[in-house]
Amino acid sequence: MASTSPFTVKWGIMATGWIAEMFTKDLLTNPVSRDVHDVRHEVVAAASSSAKDKAADFLAMVKAPSSANAYGSYHELVADPNVDIVYVATPHSHHFQNAMLALEAGKNVLCEKALTVTAAQTRKLVETAKSKGVFFMEAVWTRHFPLSIKVRELVSSGAIGNVYRVIADLSFNKDAADGKVDFADSHRMVNPDLAGGALLDLGIYSLTWVFQTLYHTQPEKDKEAPNVVAAVNKYHTGADETTSVITQFPKHKSMGIALTSLRVGTDVDGHNSGGAAIRIQGSGGEIQVMGPAYRPLQYKVIKKDGGGRIEVVDCPIPRDEERDWGHGMFWEADESARCLRDGKEESATLPWSESIVIMEVMEEVLKQGGVAYPELITTDVYDAQSPLNTGMR
Ligand SMILES: NC(=O)c1ccc[n+]([C@@H]2O[C@H](COP(=O)([O-])OP(=O)(O)OC[C@H]3O[C@@H](n4cnc5c(N)ncnc54)[C@H](OP(=O)(O)O)[C@@H]3O)[C@@H](O)[C@H]2O)c1
């Protein structure tokens, strides 16, 4: 009889910041609490670029098993033979060098969004993963939500007819009285040295909705890279603060409008009174997704001939009651585990080719808007001793 014990994946966490905490706490939840029985996760190590104590404090804070190793460098983490897969949770300025470090060490990699700063860097990572024969995926958690899967199914099945337009917004009102935004100039959200700006941090989710409805749902042979027209308002640091992108898919006569801003919010008042963050508009109706675009919990289906009826579907995030936690990042971890179990190097939910096309779109937007980042973070030449890998600030 076949074994029914779940496939176990051993994770190493690279960096100890905010999203590393969210993700690692999700990894430590019991998969059964989300009705997952075929895979499970172990946190076996974490590394800080600056100090071993920081990694040890991180592991204690997330309540990882005491057997987990704490490292004071990323180099040590990727050399740990006990680590199956590295989760890269550094600022996106660092992703290329950090993910290369792990791939070159032969590790599987799940790397936070935005995957890189340039499309050439993404292509280099993909080539490296391919040549090393390891799994590699951009960590766009939203793609793996049951809500996203359901919406993609609705689009593919023609539930709202032919989808011609998608309008998606992820914006936060961080406007500050003095003409600035509510981030210090050194913060990664606005600091060009850390690839700051609304597009790479937030706008990628607006583009995720455009791509997972207008691009991902197409048969492979019909997928087309879009034409791109963008407008960018720059912050005084040089990063983009409000960016609007029109993507046009000529073969399908469809358009995606991806919006992002640090000046106005999708959620106007903190009570979601502003309406849908995403509108997927078809010839036979519309799907509305209630924000935020990265962690949506509800969608609505409105049919053209529905007589005013609105189908409202809630998709709450399951919680592990024992750990009192559940954020929604565990689904991308489950997908990574299944790919490892099945010997897959890329996930069908977010294939390499799609990450590349999205990165190309973002690069084009930044070019049109005149946003430029420093050479240290845009080079596609891997350097194991880059300050981005050795923790020099
Ligand atoms: N999926 C999501 O919902 C989501 C949400 C937020 C952020 N993100 C993505 O996750 C990444 C990290 O964001 P975050 O909010 O976690 O950032 P954060 O809180 O600033 O953490 C980043 C971590 O990276 C490490 N790091 C290494 N070099 C650094 C440098 N020069 N400056 C700052 N940090 C450095 C630090 O950890 P050590 O000192 O321990 O090495 C730091 O704690 C970004 O790419 C972001 O886009 C994703």
Tab-separated table of C-alpha atoms and ligand atoms in Angstrom:
chain	number	residue	atom	x	y	z
A	1	MET	CA	0.000	0.000	0.000
A	2	ALA	CA	1.310	3.495	-0.865
A	3	SER	CA	2.558	5.578	2.032
A	4	THR	CA	0.213	8.345	3.106
A	5	SER	CA	2.759	10.337	5.102
A	6	PRO	CA	3.103	13.902	3.816
A	7	PHE	CA	6.135	14.955	1.792
A	8	THR	CA	8.338	17.125	4.004
A	9	VAL	CA	10.353	20.118	2.846
A	10	LYS	CA	13.121	21.707	4.921
A	11	TRP	CA	13.260	25.468	4.590
A	12	GLY	CA	16.094	27.937	5.110
A	13	ILE	CA	15.014	31.547	5.567
A	14	MET	CA	17.242	34.250	4.080
A	15	ALA	CA	16.752	37.574	5.951
A	16	THR	CA	14.858	38.353	9.101
A	17	GLY	CA	12.598	41.265	8.150
A	18	TRP	CA	8.862	41.738	8.097
A	19	ILE	CA	7.861	39.392	5.303
A	20	ALA	CA	10.306	36.724	6.492
A	21	GLU	CA	8.361	36.733	9.757
A	22	MET	CA	4.935	36.463	8.065
A	23	PHE	CA	6.069	33.658	5.765
A	24	THR	CA	7.926	31.653	8.391
A	25	LYS	CA	4.988	31.788	10.793
A	26	ASP	CA	2.825	30.439	7.960
A	27	LEU	CA	5.352	27.655	7.300
A	28	LEU	CA	5.058	26.644	10.942
A	29	THR	CA	1.268	26.324	10.870
A	30	ASN	CA	-0.225	22.857	10.667
A	31	PRO	CA	-1.173	22.183	7.006
A	32	VAL	CA	-4.182	20.202	8.228
A	33	SER	CA	-5.650	23.509	9.445
A	34	ARG	CA	-6.013	24.437	5.752
A	35	ASP	CA	-7.042	20.905	4.790
A	36	VAL	CA	-3.643	20.096	3.231
A	37	HIS	CA	-2.494	16.540	3.881
A	38	ASP	CA	0.073	15.740	1.173
A	39	VAL	CA	2.911	18.119	2.105
A	40	ARG	CA	4.384	19.667	5.242
A	41	HIS	CA	7.138	22.120	6.090
A	42	GLU	CA	10.039	22.313	8.515
A	43	VAL	CA	12.020	25.445	9.315
A	44	VAL	CA	15.570	24.177	9.720
A	45	ALA	CA	17.595	27.402	9.445
A	46	ALA	CA	17.482	31.178	9.174
A	47	ALA	CA	20.190	33.672	8.309
A	48	SER	CA	20.683	37.339	8.917
A	49	SER	CA	23.187	39.208	6.771
A	50	SER	CA	24.372	41.146	9.791
A	51	ALA	CA	24.540	38.951	12.922
A	52	LYS	CA	23.959	35.401	14.089
A	53	ASP	CA	22.100	36.730	17.157
A	54	LYS	CA	19.600	38.443	14.885
A	55	ALA	CA	18.840	35.122	13.194
A	56	ALA	CA	18.588	33.380	16.572
A	57	ASP	CA	16.187	36.066	17.849
A	58	PHE	CA	14.139	35.678	14.682
A	59	LEU	CA	13.853	31.905	15.098
A	60	ALA	CA	12.822	32.356	18.737
A	61	MET	CA	10.270	35.038	17.835
A	62	VAL	CA	8.530	32.859	15.226
A	63	LYS	CA	8.672	29.883	17.613
A	64	ALA	CA	10.722	27.689	15.270
A	65	PRO	CA	11.980	24.359	16.628
A	66	SER	CA	15.059	24.765	18.845
A	67	SER	CA	16.975	22.493	16.446
A	68	ALA	CA	16.861	25.172	13.700
A	69	ASN	CA	20.273	26.674	12.885
A	70	ALA	CA	20.909	30.408	13.135
A	71	TYR	CA	23.488	31.914	10.784
A	72	GLY	CA	25.133	35.320	10.646
A	73	SER	CA	25.652	35.216	6.881
A	74	TYR	CA	23.747	34.207	3.759
A	75	HIS	CA	26.785	32.222	2.580
A	76	GLU	CA	26.514	29.906	5.591
A	77	LEU	CA	22.798	29.370	5.007
A	78	VAL	CA	23.187	28.221	1.407
A	79	ALA	CA	26.016	25.870	2.452
A	80	ASP	CA	23.792	24.061	4.989
A	81	PRO	CA	23.210	20.548	3.559
A	82	ASN	CA	20.065	20.206	5.650
A	83	VAL	CA	18.298	23.013	3.726
A	84	ASP	CA	16.175	21.841	0.761
A	85	ILE	CA	14.882	25.232	-0.312
A	86	VAL	CA	15.840	28.821	0.436
A	87	TYR	CA	13.185	31.508	0.842
A	88	VAL	CA	14.726	34.850	-0.202
A	89	ALA	CA	13.124	37.668	1.804
A	90	THR	CA	15.561	40.525	1.263
A	91	PRO	CA	14.677	43.849	-0.452
A	92	HIS	CA	14.183	43.376	-4.214
A	93	SER	CA	17.465	45.258	-4.873
A	94	HIS	CA	19.162	42.182	-3.415
A	95	HIS	CA	17.101	39.395	-4.983
A	96	PHE	CA	19.268	38.756	-8.035
A	97	GLN	CA	22.543	38.378	-6.131
A	98	ASN	CA	20.951	36.534	-3.186
A	99	ALA	CA	18.935	34.107	-5.309
A	100	MET	CA	22.007	33.467	-7.489
A	101	LEU	CA	24.014	32.696	-4.347
A	102	ALA	CA	21.471	30.037	-3.389
A	103	LEU	CA	21.024	28.626	-6.904
A	104	GLU	CA	24.775	28.410	-7.437
A	105	ALA	CA	24.954	26.424	-4.187
A	106	GLY	CA	22.466	23.998	-5.753
A	107	LYS	CA	19.506	25.055	-3.607
A	108	ASN	CA	15.901	25.257	-4.692
A	109	VAL	CA	14.685	28.847	-4.344
A	110	LEU	CA	11.441	30.655	-3.622
A	111	CYS	CA	12.234	34.365	-4.076
A	112	GLU	CA	10.047	37.253	-2.957
A	113	LYS	CA	8.510	39.668	-5.428
A	114	ALA	CA	9.467	41.744	-7.307
A	115	LEU	CA	11.715	38.974	-8.552
A	116	THR	CA	14.487	41.308	-9.704
A	117	VAL	CA	15.165	44.912	-10.747
A	118	THR	CA	15.706	44.121	-14.453
A	119	ALA	CA	14.416	41.539	-16.904
A	120	ALA	CA	17.972	40.444	-17.750
A	121	GLN	CA	18.461	39.507	-14.088
A	122	THR	CA	15.296	37.393	-14.123
A	123	ARG	CA	16.418	35.644	-17.308
A	124	LYS	CA	19.821	34.927	-15.739
A	125	LEU	CA	18.182	33.402	-12.654
A	126	VAL	CA	15.968	31.207	-14.814
A	127	GLU	CA	18.945	30.030	-16.894
A	128	THR	CA	20.836	29.222	-13.704
A	129	ALA	CA	17.938	27.295	-12.160
A	130	LYS	CA	17.617	25.361	-15.417
A	131	SER	CA	21.315	24.529	-15.611
A	132	LYS	CA	21.423	23.506	-11.950
A	133	GLY	CA	18.243	21.448	-12.290
A	134	VAL	CA	16.603	23.042	-9.257
A	135	PHE	CA	13.185	24.515	-8.496
A	136	PHE	CA	12.806	28.272	-8.740
A	137	MET	CA	9.722	30.451	-8.348
A	138	GLU	CA	8.817	34.091	-7.736
A	139	ALA	CA	6.893	34.318	-4.472
A	140	VAL	CA	3.691	35.994	-5.608
A	141	TRP	CA	1.563	34.446	-2.882
A	142	THR	CA	-1.733	35.811	-4.245
A	143	ARG	CA	-1.494	33.541	-7.288
A	144	HIS	CA	-1.905	30.488	-5.060
A	145	PHE	CA	-4.957	31.691	-3.126
A	146	PRO	CA	-8.039	29.503	-3.654
A	147	LEU	CA	-9.748	32.817	-4.547
A	148	SER	CA	-7.296	33.429	-7.407
A	149	ILE	CA	-7.654	29.853	-8.639
A	150	LYS	CA	-11.442	30.219	-8.606
A	151	VAL	CA	-11.350	33.549	-10.457
A	152	ARG	CA	-9.002	32.120	-13.099
A	153	GLU	CA	-11.383	29.168	-13.530
A	154	LEU	CA	-14.334	31.534	-13.948
A	155	VAL	CA	-12.474	33.524	-16.593
A	156	SER	CA	-11.336	30.377	-18.449
A	157	SER	CA	-14.793	28.826	-18.408
A	158	GLY	CA	-16.310	31.932	-19.977
A	159	ALA	CA	-18.495	32.690	-16.950
A	160	ILE	CA	-18.393	36.403	-17.840
A	161	GLY	CA	-17.946	35.932	-21.580
A	162	ASN	CA	-14.821	37.168	-23.318
A	163	VAL	CA	-12.722	39.273	-20.978
A	164	TYR	CA	-11.749	42.515	-22.696
A	165	ARG	CA	-10.581	44.714	-19.865
A	166	VAL	CA	-9.116	44.429	-16.395
A	167	ILE	CA	-8.628	47.380	-14.070
A	168	ALA	CA	-6.494	46.630	-11.017
A	169	ASP	CA	-5.211	48.932	-8.307
A	170	LEU	CA	-2.929	48.549	-5.343
A	171	SER	CA	-2.278	51.917	-3.766
A	172	PHE	CA	-1.668	53.153	-0.250
A	173	ASN	CA	-2.318	56.685	0.906
A	174	LYS	CA	1.012	57.514	2.509
A	175	ASP	CA	0.682	61.211	1.735
A	176	ALA	CA	2.356	63.380	4.353
A	177	ALA	CA	1.578	67.040	5.025
A	178	ASP	CA	4.956	68.378	3.948
A	179	GLY	CA	4.696	67.091	0.371
A	180	LYS	CA	6.547	63.947	1.308
A	181	VAL	CA	5.232	60.462	1.853
A	182	ASP	CA	5.191	58.689	5.149
A	183	PHE	CA	8.468	56.815	4.614
A	184	ALA	CA	11.960	58.021	5.491
A	185	ASP	CA	14.044	58.592	2.360
A	186	SER	CA	16.230	55.653	3.421
A	187	HIS	CA	13.236	53.254	3.603
A	188	ARG	CA	13.162	50.512	0.983
A	189	MET	CA	9.789	51.779	-0.316
A	190	VAL	CA	11.328	55.007	-1.685
A	191	ASN	CA	15.092	54.457	-1.590
A	192	PRO	CA	16.511	53.863	-5.110
A	193	ASP	CA	19.477	51.984	-3.607
A	194	LEU	CA	16.946	49.371	-2.456
A	195	ALA	CA	14.977	49.496	-5.744
A	196	GLY	CA	12.304	51.588	-4.025
A	197	GLY	CA	9.117	52.815	-5.668
A	198	ALA	CA	5.451	51.968	-5.943
A	199	LEU	CA	5.693	49.837	-9.096
A	200	LEU	CA	8.128	47.129	-8.007
A	201	ASP	CA	6.629	46.850	-4.540
A	202	LEU	CA	2.888	47.358	-5.044
A	203	GLY	CA	2.192	47.726	-8.758
A	204	ILE	CA	3.373	44.187	-9.323
A	205	TYR	CA	0.152	43.011	-7.669
A	206	SER	CA	-1.961	45.129	-10.014
A	207	LEU	CA	-0.019	43.570	-12.882
A	208	THR	CA	-0.485	40.136	-11.295
A	209	TRP	CA	-4.239	40.531	-11.665
A	210	VAL	CA	-3.890	41.748	-15.251
A	211	PHE	CA	-1.643	38.820	-16.111
A	212	GLN	CA	-3.440	36.043	-14.286
A	213	THR	CA	-6.713	36.948	-15.993
A	214	LEU	CA	-5.676	38.174	-19.463
A	215	TYR	CA	-2.447	36.219	-20.055
A	216	HIS	CA	-2.205	33.147	-17.836
A	217	THR	CA	-5.649	31.911	-18.842
A	218	GLN	CA	-4.728	31.815	-22.554
A	219	PRO	CA	-3.567	28.589	-24.224
A	220	GLU	CA	0.252	28.516	-24.425
A	221	LYS	CA	0.349	29.191	-28.173
A	222	ASP	CA	-1.901	32.271	-27.822
A	223	LYS	CA	0.031	33.985	-25.044
A	224	GLU	CA	1.333	37.372	-26.167
A	225	ALA	CA	3.552	39.951	-24.524
A	226	PRO	CA	1.579	43.193	-24.307
A	227	ASN	CA	2.265	46.641	-25.675
A	228	VAL	CA	2.927	48.999	-22.785
A	229	VAL	CA	2.095	52.665	-22.247
A	230	ALA	CA	2.917	54.145	-18.867
A	231	ALA	CA	2.851	57.386	-16.919
A	232	VAL	CA	5.005	57.862	-13.848
A	233	ASN	CA	5.158	60.579	-11.198
A	234	LYS	CA	8.491	60.514	-9.444
A	235	TYR	CA	9.199	61.126	-5.784
A	236	HIS	CA	12.032	63.481	-4.860
A	237	THR	CA	14.312	60.468	-4.251
A	238	GLY	CA	13.916	59.421	-7.900
A	239	ALA	CA	11.675	56.415	-7.126
A	240	ASP	CA	8.178	56.271	-8.650
A	241	GLU	CA	5.350	57.423	-6.365
A	242	THR	CA	2.304	57.166	-8.672
A	243	THR	CA	2.407	54.925	-11.719
A	244	SER	CA	-0.289	53.982	-14.221
A	245	VAL	CA	0.243	51.263	-16.802
A	246	ILE	CA	-1.831	50.305	-19.817
A	247	THR	CA	-1.045	46.863	-21.190
A	248	GLN	CA	-2.580	46.068	-24.550
A	249	PHE	CA	-2.906	42.494	-25.820
A	250	PRO	CA	-3.615	43.144	-29.517
A	251	LYS	CA	-4.424	39.576	-30.637
A	252	HIS	CA	-7.119	39.318	-27.975
A	253	LYS	CA	-8.267	42.922	-28.183
A	254	SER	CA	-7.947	43.105	-24.413
A	255	MET	CA	-6.384	45.677	-22.122
A	256	GLY	CA	-5.150	45.673	-18.574
A	257	ILE	CA	-4.928	48.877	-16.599
A	258	ALA	CA	-2.589	48.495	-13.646
A	259	LEU	CA	-2.494	51.313	-11.120
A	260	THR	CA	-0.363	52.019	-8.082
A	261	SER	CA	0.345	54.998	-5.862
A	262	LEU	CA	1.821	56.071	-2.561
A	263	ARG	CA	-0.341	59.244	-2.554
A	264	VAL	CA	-3.903	57.886	-2.650
A	265	GLY	CA	-5.289	54.580	-1.424
A	266	THR	CA	-7.359	51.833	-3.038
A	267	ASP	CA	-8.928	51.547	0.381
A	268	VAL	CA	-10.031	55.115	1.055
A	269	ASP	CA	-10.956	54.936	4.720
A	270	GLY	CA	-9.582	51.682	6.141
A	271	HIS	CA	-13.042	50.097	5.871
A	272	ASN	CA	-12.897	48.980	2.251
A	273	SER	CA	-15.585	51.552	1.352
A	274	GLY	CA	-13.860	52.397	-1.928
A	275	GLY	CA	-15.272	49.426	-3.813
A	276	ALA	CA	-13.549	46.725	-5.813
A	277	ALA	CA	-9.754	46.820	-6.144
A	278	ILE	CA	-9.976	44.713	-9.292
A	279	ARG	CA	-12.620	44.716	-12.009
A	280	ILE	CA	-12.445	41.914	-14.577
A	281	GLN	CA	-14.773	42.990	-17.333
A	282	GLY	CA	-16.171	40.581	-19.878
A	283	SER	CA	-18.748	40.654	-22.635
A	284	GLY	CA	-21.151	38.725	-20.417
A	285	GLY	CA	-20.496	40.304	-17.035
A	286	GLU	CA	-17.912	41.301	-14.500
A	287	ILE	CA	-15.937	39.807	-11.630
A	288	GLN	CA	-15.041	42.236	-8.884
A	289	VAL	CA	-12.345	41.392	-6.391
A	290	MET	CA	-12.365	43.242	-3.093
A	291	GLY	CA	-8.906	44.416	-2.016
A	292	PRO	CA	-6.217	44.533	-1.046
A	293	ALA	CA	-4.997	43.091	-4.348
A	294	TYR	CA	-2.271	41.059	-2.593
A	295	ARG	CA	-4.611	39.442	-0.038
A	296	PRO	CA	-8.177	39.520	-1.332
A	297	LEU	CA	-10.850	37.819	0.746
A	298	GLN	CA	-13.974	38.260	-1.348
A	299	TYR	CA	-15.094	38.359	-4.956
A	300	LYS	CA	-18.369	39.179	-6.659
A	301	VAL	CA	-19.827	37.948	-9.927
A	302	ILE	CA	-22.259	40.200	-11.762
A	303	LYS	CA	-23.828	38.874	-14.959
A	304	LYS	CA	-24.987	41.190	-17.741
A	305	ASP	CA	-28.317	39.366	-17.854
A	306	GLY	CA	-28.416	38.650	-14.096
A	307	GLY	CA	-31.295	41.007	-13.395
A	308	GLY	CA	-29.392	42.928	-10.726
A	309	ARG	CA	-28.291	39.827	-8.817
A	310	ILE	CA	-24.766	39.909	-7.372
A	311	GLU	CA	-23.136	36.651	-6.308
A	312	VAL	CA	-20.861	37.385	-3.340
A	313	VAL	CA	-18.236	34.780	-2.410
A	314	ASP	CA	-16.149	35.058	0.769
A	315	CYS	CA	-12.774	33.299	0.870
A	316	PRO	CA	-11.390	33.642	4.409
A	317	ILE	CA	-7.797	32.648	5.202
A	318	PRO	CA	-7.708	29.494	7.369
A	319	ARG	CA	-6.084	29.848	10.792
A	320	ASP	CA	-4.108	27.315	12.754
A	321	GLU	CA	-5.920	27.722	16.080
A	322	GLU	CA	-3.095	26.121	18.029
A	323	ARG	CA	-0.572	28.680	16.737
A	324	ASP	CA	-3.217	31.390	16.455
A	325	TRP	CA	-1.888	32.241	13.005
A	326	GLY	CA	-2.717	32.083	9.319
A	327	HIS	CA	-1.723	34.780	6.854
A	328	GLY	CA	-2.121	33.084	3.458
A	329	MET	CA	1.506	32.642	2.418
A	330	PHE	CA	1.398	28.898	3.127
A	331	TRP	CA	-0.279	28.124	-0.187
A	332	GLU	CA	2.775	29.222	-2.193
A	333	ALA	CA	4.905	27.119	0.177
A	334	ASP	CA	2.629	24.120	-0.422
A	335	GLU	CA	2.972	24.610	-4.168
A	336	SER	CA	6.780	24.777	-3.833
A	337	ALA	CA	6.739	21.551	-1.790
A	338	ARG	CA	4.602	19.763	-4.392
A	339	CYS	CA	6.949	20.871	-7.179
A	340	LEU	CA	9.931	19.534	-5.200
A	341	ARG	CA	8.087	16.285	-4.527
A	342	ASP	CA	7.180	15.898	-8.210
A	343	GLY	CA	10.648	16.867	-9.497
A	344	LYS	CA	9.374	20.040	-11.185
A	345	GLU	CA	11.733	22.966	-11.666
A	346	GLU	CA	8.971	25.491	-12.254
A	347	SER	CA	5.381	25.886	-11.159
A	348	ALA	CA	2.533	25.940	-13.660
A	349	THR	CA	0.844	28.546	-11.440
A	350	LEU	CA	3.611	31.075	-12.056
A	351	PRO	CA	5.877	29.759	-14.811
A	352	TRP	CA	9.297	31.290	-15.487
A	353	SER	CA	8.149	32.683	-18.835
A	354	GLU	CA	5.416	34.675	-17.117
A	355	SER	CA	7.731	36.143	-14.480
A	356	ILE	CA	10.022	37.199	-17.336
A	357	VAL	CA	7.227	38.883	-19.318
A	358	ILE	CA	5.994	40.742	-16.237
A	359	MET	CA	9.529	41.864	-15.421
A	360	GLU	CA	9.893	43.078	-19.023
A	361	VAL	CA	6.691	45.098	-18.649
A	362	MET	CA	7.911	46.672	-15.407
A	363	GLU	CA	11.284	47.467	-16.943
A	364	GLU	CA	9.559	49.190	-19.854
A	365	VAL	CA	7.346	51.192	-17.477
A	366	LEU	CA	10.366	52.384	-15.501
A	367	LYS	CA	12.146	53.277	-18.743
A	368	GLN	CA	9.179	55.294	-19.998
A	369	GLY	CA	8.988	57.040	-16.610
A	370	GLY	CA	12.703	57.806	-16.474
A	371	VAL	CA	13.291	55.844	-13.270
A	372	ALA	CA	16.860	54.559	-13.037
A	373	TYR	CA	18.464	52.421	-10.350
A	374	PRO	CA	22.174	52.157	-9.472
A	375	GLU	CA	24.548	49.762	-11.237
A	376	LEU	CA	25.159	47.710	-8.082
A	377	ILE	CA	21.540	46.508	-8.099
A	378	THR	CA	20.904	46.407	-11.858
A	379	THR	CA	23.935	44.417	-12.966
A	380	ASP	CA	23.230	40.916	-14.187
A	381	VAL	CA	26.767	39.798	-13.433
A	382	TYR	CA	26.691	37.492	-10.433
A	383	ASP	CA	29.206	38.199	-7.704
A	384	ALA	CA	29.235	35.951	-4.656
A	385	GLN	CA	31.208	38.647	-2.833
A	386	SER	CA	28.859	41.503	-3.808
A	387	PRO	CA	28.035	43.676	-0.769
A	388	LEU	CA	24.460	42.525	-1.395
A	389	ASN	CA	25.585	38.993	-0.514
A	390	THR	CA	28.009	39.802	2.268
A	391	GLY	CA	25.756	42.154	4.214
A	392	MET	CA	27.871	45.277	3.845
A	393	ARG	CA	25.535	48.280	4.128
B	1	LIG	N1	4.612	38.958	-0.370
B	1	LIG	C1	4.289	40.041	0.300
B	1	LIG	O1	3.156	40.278	0.672
B	1	LIG	C2	5.340	41.008	0.651
B	1	LIG	C3	5.095	41.954	1.638
B	1	LIG	C4	6.127	42.798	1.996
B	1	LIG	C5	7.332	42.708	1.360
B	1	LIG	N2	7.524	41.796	0.372
B	1	LIG	C6	8.805	41.702	-0.326
B	1	LIG	O2	9.736	41.122	0.557
B	1	LIG	C7	10.988	41.759	0.452
B	1	LIG	C8	11.403	42.257	1.828
B	1	LIG	O3	10.449	43.182	2.328
B	1	LIG	P1	10.258	43.448	3.899
B	1	LIG	O4	9.063	44.303	4.038
B	1	LIG	O5	10.320	42.185	4.642
B	1	LIG	O6	11.556	44.325	4.173
B	1	LIG	P2	12.298	44.518	5.559
B	1	LIG	O7	11.346	44.383	6.704
B	1	LIG	O8	13.068	45.771	5.424
B	1	LIG	O9	13.280	43.277	5.638
B	1	LIG	C9	14.287	43.069	4.701
B	1	LIG	C10	15.395	42.231	5.328
B	1	LIG	O10	16.400	42.040	4.359
B	1	LIG	C11	17.688	42.004	4.976
B	1	LIG	N3	18.589	42.949	4.326
B	1	LIG	C12	19.774	42.614	3.776
B	1	LIG	N4	20.382	43.682	3.294
B	1	LIG	C13	19.604	44.751	3.556
B	1	LIG	C14	19.731	46.145	3.311
B	1	LIG	N5	20.779	46.664	2.697
B	1	LIG	N6	18.734	46.950	3.729
B	1	LIG	C15	17.646	46.437	4.333
B	1	LIG	N7	17.475	45.106	4.586
B	1	LIG	C16	18.456	44.281	4.204
B	1	LIG	C17	17.490	42.367	6.435
B	1	LIG	O11	17.562	41.151	7.179
B	1	LIG	P3	18.954	40.645	7.784
B	1	LIG	O12	19.635	41.845	8.399
B	1	LIG	O13	18.554	39.663	8.790
B	1	LIG	O14	19.751	40.060	6.685
B	1	LIG	C18	16.082	42.904	6.509
B	1	LIG	O15	15.459	42.602	7.718
B	1	LIG	C19	10.817	42.850	-0.616
B	1	LIG	O16	11.286	42.388	-1.849
B	1	LIG	C20	9.335	43.065	-0.693
B	1	LIG	O17	8.880	43.439	-1.966
B	1	LIG	C21	6.565	40.925	0.035
